Coordinates of C-alpha atoms in Angstrom, one line a residue:
Chain A
M1 CA 59.5 -58.9 86.4
G2 CA 58.6 -56.9 83.3
F3 CA 59.5 -57.0 79.6
S4 CA 63.1 -56.7 78.4
P5 CA 64.8 -53.4 79.5
L6 CA 64.4 -51.8 76.1
V7 CA 60.8 -52.8 75.8
D8 CA 60.2 -51.4 79.3
Q9 CA 61.9 -48.2 78.3
L10 CA 59.5 -48.0 75.4
L11 CA 56.5 -48.4 77.7
D12 CA 57.8 -45.5 79.8
A13 CA 58.4 -43.4 76.7
L14 CA 54.9 -43.9 75.4
R15 CA 53.5 -42.6 78.6
V16 CA 54.4 -39.1 77.7
L17 CA 51.3 -39.2 75.4
P18 CA 48.3 -37.7 77.1
G19 CA 45.8 -40.3 78.4
V20 CA 48.2 -43.2 78.0
G21 CA 48.5 -45.4 81.2
P22 CA 50.5 -48.5 81.8
K23 CA 48.1 -50.9 80.1
T24 CA 47.6 -48.8 77.0
A25 CA 51.3 -48.2 76.7
Q26 CA 51.8 -52.0 76.8
R27 CA 49.2 -52.5 74.1
M28 CA 50.8 -49.8 71.9
A29 CA 54.3 -51.1 72.3
L30 CA 53.3 -54.7 71.5
H31 CA 51.2 -53.6 68.6
L32 CA 54.1 -51.7 67.1
L33 CA 56.8 -54.4 67.7
E34 CA 54.6 -57.4 66.8
R35 CA 52.4 -56.1 64.0
D36 CA 53.3 -52.7 62.6
R37 CA 57.0 -51.9 62.5
D38 CA 56.5 -49.9 59.3
G39 CA 54.0 -47.7 61.1
G40 CA 56.3 -47.4 64.0
R41 CA 59.2 -46.3 61.8
R42 CA 56.9 -43.8 60.0
L43 CA 55.9 -42.4 63.5
T44 CA 59.6 -42.0 64.6
E45 CA 60.5 -40.4 61.3
V46 CA 57.5 -37.9 61.2
L47 CA 57.6 -37.1 64.9
G48 CA 61.3 -36.6 64.8
R49 CA 61.0 -34.2 61.9
A50 CA 58.0 -32.3 63.4
L51 CA 59.9 -31.8 66.7
V52 CA 62.8 -30.2 64.8
E53 CA 60.9 -28.3 62.1
V54 CA 57.5 -27.2 63.6
G55 CA 57.7 -23.9 65.3
Y56 CA 55.3 -20.9 65.8
C57 CA 54.1 -18.8 62.9
R58 CA 55.8 -15.5 63.1
R59 CA 52.5 -13.6 62.7
C60 CA 49.8 -15.7 64.5
R61 CA 51.9 -18.1 66.6
T62 CA 50.1 -21.2 65.4
L63 CA 52.1 -24.4 64.9
T64 CA 53.7 -24.5 61.5
E65 CA 56.9 -25.6 59.8
E66 CA 56.8 -22.4 57.7
E67 CA 58.0 -19.0 58.8
V68 CA 54.5 -17.7 58.2
C69 CA 51.5 -20.1 58.2
A70 CA 49.3 -20.7 55.2
L71 CA 46.4 -18.8 56.7
C72 CA 48.5 -15.7 57.5
S73 CA 50.0 -15.8 54.0
S74 CA 46.6 -16.0 52.4
A75 CA 45.5 -12.9 50.5
R76 CA 41.8 -13.8 51.0
R77 CA 41.6 -13.2 54.8
D78 CA 40.1 -10.1 56.3
E79 CA 43.1 -8.0 57.6
T80 CA 40.8 -5.9 59.9
L81 CA 39.7 -8.8 62.2
L82 CA 42.0 -10.6 64.8
C83 CA 40.6 -13.5 66.8
I84 CA 42.7 -14.5 69.9
V85 CA 42.4 -18.2 70.8
E86 CA 44.1 -20.4 73.4
S87 CA 45.1 -23.2 71.1
P88 CA 45.6 -24.3 67.5
A89 CA 42.8 -26.8 68.1
D90 CA 40.4 -23.9 68.8
M91 CA 41.6 -22.1 65.6
L92 CA 40.8 -25.3 63.7
A93 CA 37.4 -25.7 65.3
I94 CA 36.5 -22.1 64.3
E95 CA 37.8 -22.6 60.8
E96 CA 35.7 -25.8 60.5
A97 CA 32.6 -24.1 61.8
G98 CA 33.1 -21.7 58.8
G99 CA 32.0 -18.1 58.5
Y100 CA 35.0 -16.3 60.1
Q101 CA 37.3 -14.8 57.5
G102 CA 39.8 -12.8 59.7
Q103 CA 43.2 -13.4 61.2
Y104 CA 44.1 -15.3 64.3
Y105 CA 46.5 -15.0 67.3
V106 CA 47.3 -18.2 69.2
L107 CA 48.3 -18.0 72.9
H108 CA 49.1 -21.7 73.5
G109 CA 47.6 -21.6 76.9
H110 CA 46.0 -19.1 79.3
L111 CA 47.2 -16.9 82.2
S112 CA 47.8 -19.0 85.3
P113 CA 49.8 -17.2 88.0
L114 CA 49.8 -20.3 90.3
D115 CA 51.5 -22.3 87.6
G116 CA 53.9 -19.4 86.9
I117 CA 52.3 -18.8 83.5
G118 CA 52.4 -15.0 82.9
P119 CA 51.7 -12.8 79.9
E120 CA 55.0 -13.3 78.1
D121 CA 54.6 -17.1 78.3
I122 CA 51.4 -16.9 76.2
G123 CA 52.9 -14.4 73.7
L124 CA 51.1 -11.3 75.0
D125 CA 54.3 -9.3 75.0
R126 CA 54.3 -9.6 71.3
L127 CA 50.6 -8.8 70.7
D128 CA 51.2 -5.1 70.5
G129 CA 53.8 -5.7 67.8
R130 CA 51.3 -7.8 65.9
L131 CA 48.7 -5.0 66.1
D132 CA 51.3 -2.4 65.1
Q133 CA 51.9 -4.3 61.9
G134 CA 48.4 -4.3 60.5
A135 CA 45.1 -2.7 59.9
I136 CA 43.3 -4.5 62.7
E137 CA 40.1 -2.8 63.6
E138 CA 38.5 -5.4 65.9
V139 CA 40.0 -8.0 68.3
I140 CA 37.7 -10.9 69.1
L141 CA 38.6 -12.5 72.4
A142 CA 37.9 -16.2 71.9
T143 CA 39.6 -17.7 74.9
N144 CA 37.7 -20.5 76.6
P145 CA 34.6 -19.6 78.7
T146 CA 36.4 -20.9 81.8
V147 CA 37.7 -19.0 84.8
E148 CA 41.3 -18.9 83.4
G149 CA 40.0 -18.1 79.9
E150 CA 37.9 -15.2 81.2
A151 CA 40.8 -13.9 83.3
T152 CA 43.0 -14.0 80.2
A153 CA 40.4 -12.2 78.1
H154 CA 40.1 -9.4 80.8
Y155 CA 43.9 -9.1 80.9
I156 CA 44.1 -8.7 77.1
A157 CA 41.2 -6.1 77.2
E158 CA 43.1 -4.1 79.8
Q159 CA 46.3 -4.3 77.8
L160 CA 44.6 -3.1 74.6
R161 CA 42.4 -0.5 76.2
E162 CA 44.5 2.6 75.3
R163 CA 44.8 1.6 71.7
G164 CA 41.1 2.5 71.3
I165 CA 40.6 -0.7 69.2
R166 CA 37.2 -2.4 69.1
L167 CA 37.0 -5.5 71.4
S168 CA 34.5 -8.3 71.4
R169 CA 33.9 -11.6 73.1
L170 CA 32.2 -14.7 71.8
A171 CA 28.5 -14.7 72.7
Y172 CA 27.4 -16.7 75.7
G173 CA 24.2 -18.7 75.6
V174 CA 22.6 -22.1 75.2
P175 CA 24.5 -24.5 72.8
M176 CA 22.6 -25.3 69.6
G177 CA 20.9 -28.7 69.6
G178 CA 21.2 -29.0 73.4
E179 CA 18.2 -29.5 75.8
L180 CA 17.6 -26.7 78.3
E181 CA 17.1 -29.3 81.0
Y182 CA 20.8 -30.2 80.8
V183 CA 22.2 -26.7 80.5
D184 CA 24.0 -25.4 83.7
G185 CA 22.5 -22.5 85.6
G186 CA 25.3 -20.0 84.9
T187 CA 24.9 -20.5 81.1
L188 CA 21.1 -20.3 81.4
S189 CA 21.1 -17.0 83.2
R190 CA 23.6 -15.6 80.7
A191 CA 21.3 -16.7 77.9
F192 CA 18.4 -14.9 79.6
N193 CA 20.3 -11.7 80.2
G194 CA 21.6 -11.7 76.6
R195 CA 18.2 -12.6 75.1
L196 CA 17.6 -11.5 71.5
P197 CA 14.6 -10.1 69.6
F198 CA 12.9 -13.1 68.0
S199 CA 13.3 -12.9 64.2
G200 CA 11.6 -16.2 63.4
G201 CA 8.3 -14.8 62.1
Chain B
M1 CA 41.4 -26.8 56.2
G2 CA 43.7 -28.6 58.7
F3 CA 46.9 -27.9 60.5
S4 CA 50.2 -27.4 58.5
P5 CA 51.2 -30.3 56.2
L6 CA 53.8 -31.6 58.6
V7 CA 51.5 -31.4 61.7
D8 CA 48.8 -33.2 59.6
Q9 CA 51.3 -35.9 58.7
L10 CA 52.1 -36.3 62.4
L11 CA 48.3 -36.8 63.2
D12 CA 48.2 -39.5 60.5
A13 CA 51.4 -41.2 61.8
L14 CA 50.0 -41.2 65.4
R15 CA 47.0 -43.1 64.2
V16 CA 49.1 -46.3 63.8
L17 CA 48.8 -46.6 67.5
P18 CA 45.9 -48.9 68.5
G19 CA 42.8 -47.1 69.9
V20 CA 43.9 -43.7 68.6
G21 CA 41.3 -41.9 66.4
P22 CA 41.5 -38.4 64.9
K23 CA 40.7 -36.4 68.1
T24 CA 43.1 -38.3 70.3
A25 CA 45.9 -38.0 67.6
Q26 CA 45.3 -34.2 67.6
R27 CA 45.4 -34.0 71.4
M28 CA 48.7 -36.1 71.4
A29 CA 50.3 -34.1 68.6
L30 CA 49.5 -30.7 70.2
H31 CA 50.6 -32.0 73.6
L32 CA 54.0 -33.1 72.3
L33 CA 54.6 -30.0 70.2
E34 CA 53.3 -27.4 72.7
R35 CA 54.2 -28.9 76.0
D36 CA 56.5 -31.8 76.0
R37 CA 59.1 -31.7 73.2
D38 CA 61.6 -33.5 75.5
G39 CA 59.2 -36.3 76.0
G40 CA 58.6 -36.5 72.2
R41 CA 62.3 -36.6 71.5
R42 CA 62.7 -39.4 74.1
L43 CA 59.9 -41.3 72.4
T44 CA 61.4 -41.1 68.9
E45 CA 64.8 -42.1 70.3
V46 CA 63.6 -45.1 72.3
L47 CA 61.0 -46.2 69.7
G48 CA 63.6 -45.9 66.9
R49 CA 66.0 -48.0 68.9
A50 CA 63.4 -50.6 69.9
L51 CA 62.3 -51.1 66.3
V52 CA 65.9 -51.8 65.2
E53 CA 67.1 -53.8 68.2
V54 CA 64.1 -55.7 69.6
G55 CA 63.6 -59.1 68.0
Y56 CA 62.4 -62.5 69.1
C57 CA 64.3 -64.5 71.8
R58 CA 66.0 -67.4 70.0
R59 CA 64.5 -69.9 72.5
C60 CA 61.1 -68.7 73.5
R61 CA 60.3 -66.1 70.8
T62 CA 59.3 -63.4 73.3
L63 CA 60.3 -59.8 72.4
T64 CA 63.8 -58.9 73.6
E65 CA 66.9 -57.0 72.5
E66 CA 69.1 -59.9 73.5
E67 CA 69.8 -63.1 71.6
V68 CA 68.2 -65.1 74.4
C69 CA 65.9 -63.4 76.9
A70 CA 66.5 -63.0 80.7
L71 CA 64.0 -65.7 81.6
C72 CA 65.4 -68.3 79.2
S73 CA 68.9 -67.5 80.4
S74 CA 67.9 -67.9 84.0
A75 CA 69.3 -71.0 85.8
R76 CA 66.4 -71.0 88.2
R77 CA 63.6 -72.0 85.8
D78 CA 62.3 -75.5 85.6
E79 CA 63.6 -77.0 82.4
T80 CA 60.9 -79.7 82.2
L81 CA 57.9 -77.4 81.8
L82 CA 57.0 -75.4 78.6
C83 CA 54.0 -73.0 78.6
I84 CA 52.8 -71.9 75.2
V85 CA 51.1 -68.5 75.1
E86 CA 49.8 -66.2 72.4
S87 CA 51.5 -63.0 73.4
P88 CA 54.3 -61.6 75.5
A89 CA 51.5 -59.8 77.5
D90 CA 50.1 -63.2 78.5
M91 CA 53.6 -64.4 79.5
L92 CA 53.9 -61.2 81.7
A93 CA 50.4 -61.8 83.2
I94 CA 51.4 -65.4 84.2
E95 CA 54.7 -64.3 85.7
E96 CA 52.9 -61.6 87.7
A97 CA 50.3 -64.1 88.9
G98 CA 53.4 -66.0 90.3
G99 CA 53.7 -69.7 91.0
Y100 CA 54.8 -70.9 87.5
Q101 CA 58.5 -71.6 87.3
G102 CA 58.9 -73.2 83.9
Q103 CA 59.8 -72.1 80.4
Y104 CA 57.7 -70.3 77.8
Y105 CA 57.1 -70.4 74.1
V106 CA 55.4 -67.3 72.5
L107 CA 53.3 -67.6 69.3
H108 CA 52.7 -63.9 68.7
G109 CA 49.1 -64.7 67.5
H110 CA 46.9 -67.7 66.8
L111 CA 46.0 -69.7 63.8
S112 CA 43.6 -67.9 61.6
P113 CA 43.3 -69.5 58.1
L114 CA 40.9 -66.8 56.9
D115 CA 43.5 -64.1 57.6
G116 CA 46.2 -66.3 56.1
I117 CA 47.9 -67.0 59.4
G118 CA 49.2 -70.5 59.3
P119 CA 51.5 -72.6 61.6
E120 CA 54.8 -71.1 60.4
D121 CA 53.5 -67.6 61.0
I122 CA 53.2 -68.3 64.7
G123 CA 56.4 -70.2 65.0
L124 CA 55.0 -73.7 65.2
D125 CA 57.5 -74.9 62.5
R126 CA 60.2 -74.2 65.1
L127 CA 58.4 -75.7 68.1
D128 CA 59.8 -79.2 67.4
G129 CA 63.3 -77.8 67.3
R130 CA 62.7 -76.2 70.7
L131 CA 61.5 -79.5 72.2
D132 CA 64.5 -81.3 70.7
Q133 CA 66.8 -79.0 72.6
G134 CA 65.7 -79.7 76.1
A135 CA 64.3 -81.9 78.8
I136 CA 60.7 -80.8 78.4
E137 CA 58.3 -83.3 80.0
E138 CA 55.1 -81.3 79.9
V139 CA 53.7 -78.7 77.5
I140 CA 51.0 -76.4 79.0
L141 CA 48.7 -75.0 76.3
A142 CA 47.9 -71.5 77.5
T143 CA 46.4 -70.0 74.4
N144 CA 43.3 -67.8 75.0
P145 CA 40.0 -69.6 75.8
T146 CA 38.6 -68.2 72.5
V147 CA 37.6 -70.1 69.3
E148 CA 40.9 -69.3 67.7
G149 CA 42.9 -70.0 70.8
E150 CA 41.2 -73.4 71.3
A151 CA 41.8 -74.3 67.6
T152 CA 45.5 -73.4 68.0
A153 CA 45.7 -75.5 71.1
H154 CA 44.2 -78.5 69.3
Y155 CA 46.5 -78.0 66.3
I156 CA 49.6 -78.0 68.6
A157 CA 48.3 -81.1 70.5
E158 CA 48.0 -82.9 67.2
Q159 CA 51.5 -81.8 66.1
L160 CA 53.0 -83.0 69.4
R161 CA 50.9 -86.2 69.7
E162 CA 53.6 -88.6 68.4
R163 CA 56.3 -87.2 70.7
G164 CA 54.4 -88.9 73.6
I165 CA 54.9 -85.7 75.7
R166 CA 52.5 -84.8 78.5
L167 CA 50.0 -82.1 77.4
S168 CA 47.9 -79.9 79.6
R169 CA 45.5 -77.0 79.2
L170 CA 44.7 -74.2 81.7
A171 CA 41.6 -75.1 83.8
Y172 CA 38.3 -73.7 82.8
G173 CA 36.0 -72.4 85.5
V174 CA 34.5 -69.4 87.3
P175 CA 36.9 -66.5 87.7
M176 CA 38.0 -65.9 91.3
G177 CA 36.1 -63.0 92.9
G178 CA 33.4 -63.0 90.3
E179 CA 29.7 -63.4 91.0
L180 CA 28.0 -66.5 89.5
E181 CA 25.1 -64.3 88.3
Y182 CA 27.4 -62.6 85.8
V183 CA 29.3 -65.6 84.6
D184 CA 28.3 -66.8 81.1
G185 CA 26.6 -70.1 80.5
G186 CA 29.5 -71.8 78.7
T187 CA 31.9 -71.0 81.5
L188 CA 29.4 -72.1 84.1
S189 CA 28.7 -75.5 82.5
R190 CA 32.4 -76.1 82.1
A191 CA 32.8 -75.3 85.8
F192 CA 30.1 -77.8 86.7
N193 CA 31.6 -80.5 84.6
G194 CA 35.0 -79.9 86.0
R195 CA 33.9 -79.7 89.6
L196 CA 36.5 -80.6 92.2
P197 CA 36.3 -82.4 95.6
F198 CA 35.8 -79.8 98.3
S199 CA 38.8 -79.5 100.5
G200 CA 37.7 -76.6 102.6
G201 CA 36.4 -78.0 105.8

């Protein structure tokens, strides 16, 4: 036995959310139906609208309900720098860190031939078009420091080679505030090889 | 800076779900918008329908889209037993445990004067009407073994006292499969006081 058919359907539907298993789905469904129907209605309304209206920015491909996102429309961003990230969440993290004032390009994923994800699935077929538009002088490859992220960065570097544009990659090294003891070996040897002159005094 | 206004609204709306903080809401929103729009549409459709159609069973007050739920409509349930629980989830747990074949009555909460939750908020004003309908001979008080659940059980016992109906409460004791070492003192002394004749050998 379970709940009524419609409540059971709701449990199923909630499981499309990442990290939501049967018990969590049950807790969510009962919470919405017993205690927060207003919140539930707001969720259906906003989610429904977002699914229809939110698409990709025509310039940087981030998620937005506008043709061109607020960042791409801003006159205060440096037109000569383009940072390529895997996800809008990475873009937000970089913005929150502060300091970077250039443009972005969002892949929404990384190359993964085994999963059938090729260059056009992550918007690389339109990257040349984006570079043709503007005054980009440097492309910063900020894909994740994972096997797939590295492979994607290499692919993009290859694709852009003949443009003669400056390419850079985020620095590798020990994370700030961490303890060496807990840093993995690969990171540690990268940090040794990339050691910098000490400017502390 | 955040995401676009509509995506930010979606993050807010997802936070009505219990246990969902800012990071989880972000992961959910990006997952739905980037990878599973079909799942998102199904969620809005089913949740929207559930919020309109799912109400309380006229007899037992569990959540259902019918006038009377499947369990109350079943001819195979014992009409003489009524089990009072705090939530549809408790009802489901008892059904899954198996063995109980009677009826239910769902409070959707417990008495909590400090939060302004009185008897009529948990359907106790309609409990007499439910008992008047049928051939109930025993009421099993299966509210949670918490302070609020106990208080609610006592309140119901008081309310039903003059009907001269048989009242029972779930047994207290050590949970099956647990280790005594980890059982709290209150439970352990209850289990001692309620010790049973050994029928094993």
